[in-house]
XYZ file of C-alpha atoms in Angstrom:
316
model
C -30.025 2.379 -29.360
C -29.194 5.941 -27.431
C -31.906 4.637 -25.139
C -29.629 4.888 -21.707
C -32.205 2.189 -20.966
C -30.320 0.317 -23.077
C -27.416 0.412 -21.200
C -25.968 -3.263 -18.999
C -27.767 -3.421 -15.513
C -24.461 -4.891 -14.475
C -22.355 -1.868 -15.500
C -24.942 0.613 -14.211
C -24.678 -1.176 -10.636
C -21.135 -0.597 -10.857
C -21.131 2.772 -11.394
C -23.502 3.793 -8.873
C -21.410 2.248 -6.464
C -17.700 3.810 -7.677
C -19.977 7.497 -7.669
C -20.869 5.980 -3.933
C -17.512 5.049 -3.015
C -15.319 7.564 -4.656
C -17.403 10.705 -3.343
C -18.198 12.713 -7.211
C -19.125 11.734 -10.307
C -15.602 13.316 -12.017
C -13.739 10.601 -9.571
C -16.100 7.899 -10.222
C -15.565 8.755 -14.524
C -11.619 9.002 -13.957
C -11.899 5.765 -12.196
C -14.065 4.273 -14.645
C -11.785 5.514 -17.466
C -15.210 7.596 -18.863
C -16.365 10.836 -18.859
C -18.432 12.589 -16.199
C -21.440 13.093 -18.558
C -21.621 9.423 -19.303
C -21.170 8.438 -15.361
C -23.960 10.800 -14.902
C -25.828 9.342 -18.072
C -25.630 6.215 -16.717
C -26.904 7.070 -12.781
C -29.974 8.997 -14.581
C -30.912 5.553 -16.474
C -30.213 3.135 -12.930
C -32.947 5.663 -11.340
C -34.932 5.342 -14.520
C -34.723 1.605 -14.188
C -35.717 1.547 -10.666
C -38.346 4.436 -10.483
C -36.192 5.819 -7.642
C -33.985 8.996 -6.611
C -30.746 7.468 -5.620
C -28.681 10.424 -5.056
C -28.998 13.643 -4.165
C -26.554 16.230 -5.486
C -25.561 20.260 -4.995
C -22.890 22.045 -6.046
C -20.479 20.980 -3.613
C -21.496 17.196 -2.608
C -23.389 14.065 -3.261
C -25.825 12.389 -0.663
C -27.671 8.776 -0.551
C -31.236 8.573 -0.669
C -32.834 6.450 1.750
C -33.370 4.380 -1.174
C -29.880 4.916 -2.500
C -28.352 3.446 0.738
C -30.399 0.285 0.434
C -29.393 -0.184 -3.484
C -25.994 0.441 -2.800
C -25.613 -2.218 -0.319
C -27.807 -4.444 -2.506
C -25.787 -4.207 -5.258
C -21.790 -4.772 -3.911
C -23.765 -8.403 -2.321
C -25.387 -8.572 -6.434
C -21.741 -7.665 -7.654
C -20.037 -9.683 -5.209
C -21.862 -13.039 -6.438
C -21.729 -12.072 -10.424
C -17.978 -11.844 -10.107
C -17.504 -14.842 -8.240
C -20.019 -16.768 -11.117
C -18.105 -15.419 -14.195
C -14.670 -16.595 -12.543
C -16.606 -19.603 -12.380
C -17.820 -20.274 -15.688
C -14.935 -18.523 -17.505
C -12.126 -20.550 -15.592
C -10.490 -16.858 -14.061
C -10.317 -18.895 -11.251
C -7.491 -20.800 -11.952
C -6.450 -17.819 -15.014
C -6.855 -14.205 -13.055
C -7.682 -12.100 -15.730
C -8.823 -8.108 -14.631
C -6.970 -5.212 -13.483
C -5.403 -5.402 -9.657
C -4.657 -2.089 -8.119
C -1.939 -2.190 -5.714
C -0.290 0.768 -3.492
C 2.919 -0.486 -2.105
C 5.802 1.565 -0.416
C 7.769 3.711 -2.707
C 10.720 2.413 -2.254
C 10.864 -0.754 -1.613
C 7.890 -0.983 -4.327
C 10.495 0.097 -7.401
C 12.770 -1.806 -6.032
C 12.437 -5.142 -4.223
C 9.385 -6.008 -5.536
C 9.767 -5.362 -9.406
C 11.193 -8.682 -9.950
C 8.362 -11.005 -7.977
C 6.114 -8.226 -9.822
C 7.310 -9.283 -13.188
C 7.145 -13.264 -12.665
C 3.934 -13.166 -11.634
C 2.243 -11.456 -15.025
C 4.118 -13.334 -17.064
C 2.641 -16.469 -15.569
C -1.213 -15.006 -15.906
C -1.036 -13.178 -19.280
C -4.710 -11.353 -19.393
C -3.938 -9.415 -15.657
C -2.954 -6.314 -15.377
C -1.421 -4.273 -12.359
C -1.665 -1.092 -11.446
C 1.373 -0.582 -9.351
C 0.790 2.769 -7.420
C 4.025 3.603 -5.335
C 2.972 5.880 -1.961
C 4.099 5.211 1.653
C 0.407 7.036 2.481
C -1.310 4.485 3.844
C -5.111 4.108 0.965
C -8.490 4.900 1.447
C -9.366 1.730 -0.384
C -13.385 2.327 -0.661
C -12.773 5.948 -1.968
C -9.560 5.079 -4.211
C -10.486 2.171 -5.699
C -7.678 0.062 -4.563
C -7.422 -3.681 -4.117
C -5.156 -3.949 -1.363
C -1.329 -2.484 -0.415
C 2.172 -3.480 0.903
C 2.520 -1.569 3.739
C 5.382 -0.956 5.984
C 4.695 -0.138 9.754
C 1.888 -1.455 11.689
C -1.896 -0.846 10.222
C -3.690 2.175 11.806
C -7.093 1.504 10.427
C -9.089 -1.776 12.799
C -11.434 -1.964 9.664
C -9.470 -3.410 7.342
C -7.473 -7.233 7.110
C -4.331 -7.141 7.786
C -1.744 -10.055 7.770
C 2.111 -9.639 8.431
C 4.534 -10.908 5.986
C 7.334 -10.305 6.683
C 9.977 -7.839 8.699
C 13.117 -5.316 7.405
C 16.270 -5.212 9.792
C 17.294 -1.701 9.878
C 20.513 0.026 10.699
C 22.624 2.645 11.614
C 25.608 3.847 8.800
C 27.053 6.853 8.392
C 29.931 8.106 5.225
C 33.883 7.251 6.121
C 33.805 11.390 4.810
C 31.706 12.419 7.704
C 33.309 10.102 10.435
C 36.513 11.358 9.743
C 35.604 14.444 10.686
C 34.628 13.091 14.075
C 35.786 11.340 16.839
C 35.670 7.459 16.568
C 32.499 5.846 17.439
C 32.654 3.284 20.158
C 30.006 3.475 22.036
C 26.396 3.800 21.629
C 25.978 7.400 23.346
C 28.573 8.769 21.258
C 25.951 8.372 18.528
C 24.413 11.579 20.112
C 27.402 13.792 19.046
C 27.285 12.752 15.082
C 24.990 15.065 13.142
C 21.911 12.965 11.584
C 19.348 12.390 8.730
C 16.143 11.512 9.864
C 13.778 9.573 7.847
C 10.246 11.076 9.062
C 7.990 8.258 8.155
C 9.795 6.379 10.711
C 11.865 8.853 12.904
C 12.645 12.733 13.176
C 13.790 14.166 16.241
C 15.057 10.543 18.298
C 16.126 7.291 17.255
C 15.375 4.066 19.057
C 18.118 1.281 19.442
C 18.089 -2.151 20.592
C 21.193 -4.428 21.518
C 20.695 -7.150 19.968
C 22.085 -9.958 21.997
C 19.464 -8.950 25.261
C 17.240 -6.429 23.164
C 18.530 -4.108 25.930
C 16.900 -0.412 24.438
C 18.303 3.408 23.905
C 16.666 6.452 23.028
C 18.806 9.532 21.602
C 17.623 12.450 20.783
C 19.051 14.382 17.667
C 18.545 17.424 15.317
C 18.762 16.263 11.710
C 20.751 18.134 9.290
C 17.959 17.108 6.484
C 14.480 15.569 7.352
C 12.853 13.728 4.220
C 10.452 11.398 3.486
C 11.982 9.225 1.437
C 14.737 6.826 2.218
C 16.142 7.493 -1.734
C 16.914 10.784 -0.809
C 18.389 9.624 2.913
C 20.712 7.769 1.706
C 22.205 9.885 -0.976
C 22.418 12.234 2.047
C 24.243 9.889 3.878
C 26.697 8.909 0.941
C 27.284 12.745 0.303
C 28.624 12.704 4.271
C 25.928 14.925 5.495
C 25.263 12.747 8.407
C 24.507 10.015 10.006
C 20.885 7.625 9.286
C 19.292 4.403 10.691
C 18.000 2.472 6.804
C 16.347 -0.412 5.928
C 19.780 -2.693 4.812
C 18.669 -4.221 2.218
C 18.674 -0.188 0.655
C 22.619 -0.111 1.411
C 23.934 -3.343 1.183
C 26.156 -2.387 -2.097
C 27.220 0.692 -0.530
C 28.355 -1.326 2.840
C 29.993 -3.657 0.683
C 31.947 -0.949 -1.336
C 32.954 0.841 1.206
C 30.899 4.189 0.720
C 29.200 4.018 3.816
C 29.985 1.808 7.551
C 27.400 0.421 10.021
C 28.102 2.032 13.020
C 27.467 -0.040 16.517
C 26.594 -3.060 14.963
C 25.597 -5.037 18.381
C 22.818 -1.756 17.838
C 19.892 -1.691 15.874
C 16.840 -0.090 15.116
C 13.717 -2.662 15.833
C 12.962 -4.209 12.311
C 9.888 -2.777 10.760
C 7.020 -4.930 9.836
C 5.969 -5.258 6.560
C 1.745 -6.254 6.192
C -0.446 -7.084 3.613
C -3.581 -5.218 4.125
C -6.770 -5.200 1.646
C -10.698 -4.012 3.180
C -12.938 -7.214 3.962
C -15.273 -8.404 1.154
C -17.138 -11.564 0.899
C -15.935 -12.615 -2.414
C -12.465 -11.779 -4.055
C -11.935 -12.351 -7.141
C -8.884 -14.051 -8.535
C -7.027 -12.282 -9.182
C -6.556 -10.486 -5.388
C -7.039 -14.289 -4.046
C -3.917 -15.513 -6.238
C -1.858 -12.220 -5.630
C -2.222 -12.573 -2.314
C -0.401 -16.141 -2.493
C 2.010 -15.094 -4.381
C 2.845 -12.229 -2.247
C 2.705 -14.331 1.236
C 5.459 -16.651 -0.089
C 8.112 -14.375 -1.675
C 7.753 -11.488 1.058
C 10.242 -13.147 3.202
C 12.351 -14.605 0.821
C 13.236 -11.388 -0.545
C 16.949 -9.572 0.440
C 16.943 -7.364 3.050
C 13.740 -9.278 5.106
C 13.486 -11.850 6.869
C 10.221 -14.122 8.516
C 8.033 -12.067 11.033
C 9.658 -12.455 14.647
C 5.815 -12.834 16.527
C 4.309 -10.049 17.477
C 0.510 -8.554 18.478
C -1.530 -8.361 15.372
C -3.696 -4.625 14.967
C -6.568 -4.007 16.775
C -9.328 -5.511 15.609
């Protein structure tokens, strides 16, 4: 019973793929929820079954042999076929099962997207989701991420990218800040205010467009506070530290309460596109296909988003 050759072949193939794509036995073990010795035993078992050396292990790295390269390519195709068969026979195409790993932007992912996510999980009780909040674009393969919701244009031409919606952005400041400065009546006066920078999208310069005719203006700024957190920038703006460009959804309540004021409302920053991105595959399991359909439907309807205006798709 303890013979490693008794291990399930599909399990061995899945483990081998995780080792290759994560880059190490320890990373594969973490992603599979098991231990490094177990992963090592599974690799040895697969190599014994095939009578081939698949991976050369050194102290610092793993390197696929020529046989390992061929095995990896075939194993991916085999598992895609197996999962398609499994979904068809178990009815998973109608009722998604398993775990879906999704990367979402930190602020957007903990605010706007939770309600549709909860509704989606209630609809499919056999489905689990790992909801990872991070503004960095994931390495889908190495990090074992199924798909991502990404604000801003994708930069990786190898991924599938679907434009979902766009997020308007406006200039805001607290009344306490404005009381210390002359009234802002023209867009050029914005440069005279202290500023906050949301470094994911702007740092030393703000770019605005006139709403009625698209006229652009670029203003240099020296931010008093720069952060990659939308919530941190919003809090600093509420405290009167500086003006900021923020996604309109994040400050709707502040504007209604009068704790923030929109400046130069005839001007806005270019809207941020929201994309669904994922690696290309020959087969997508039902849990992914259903999620794709759900997010395409709900994203343009969320408060603070709007259907995306026509724009060029990313290269590739």
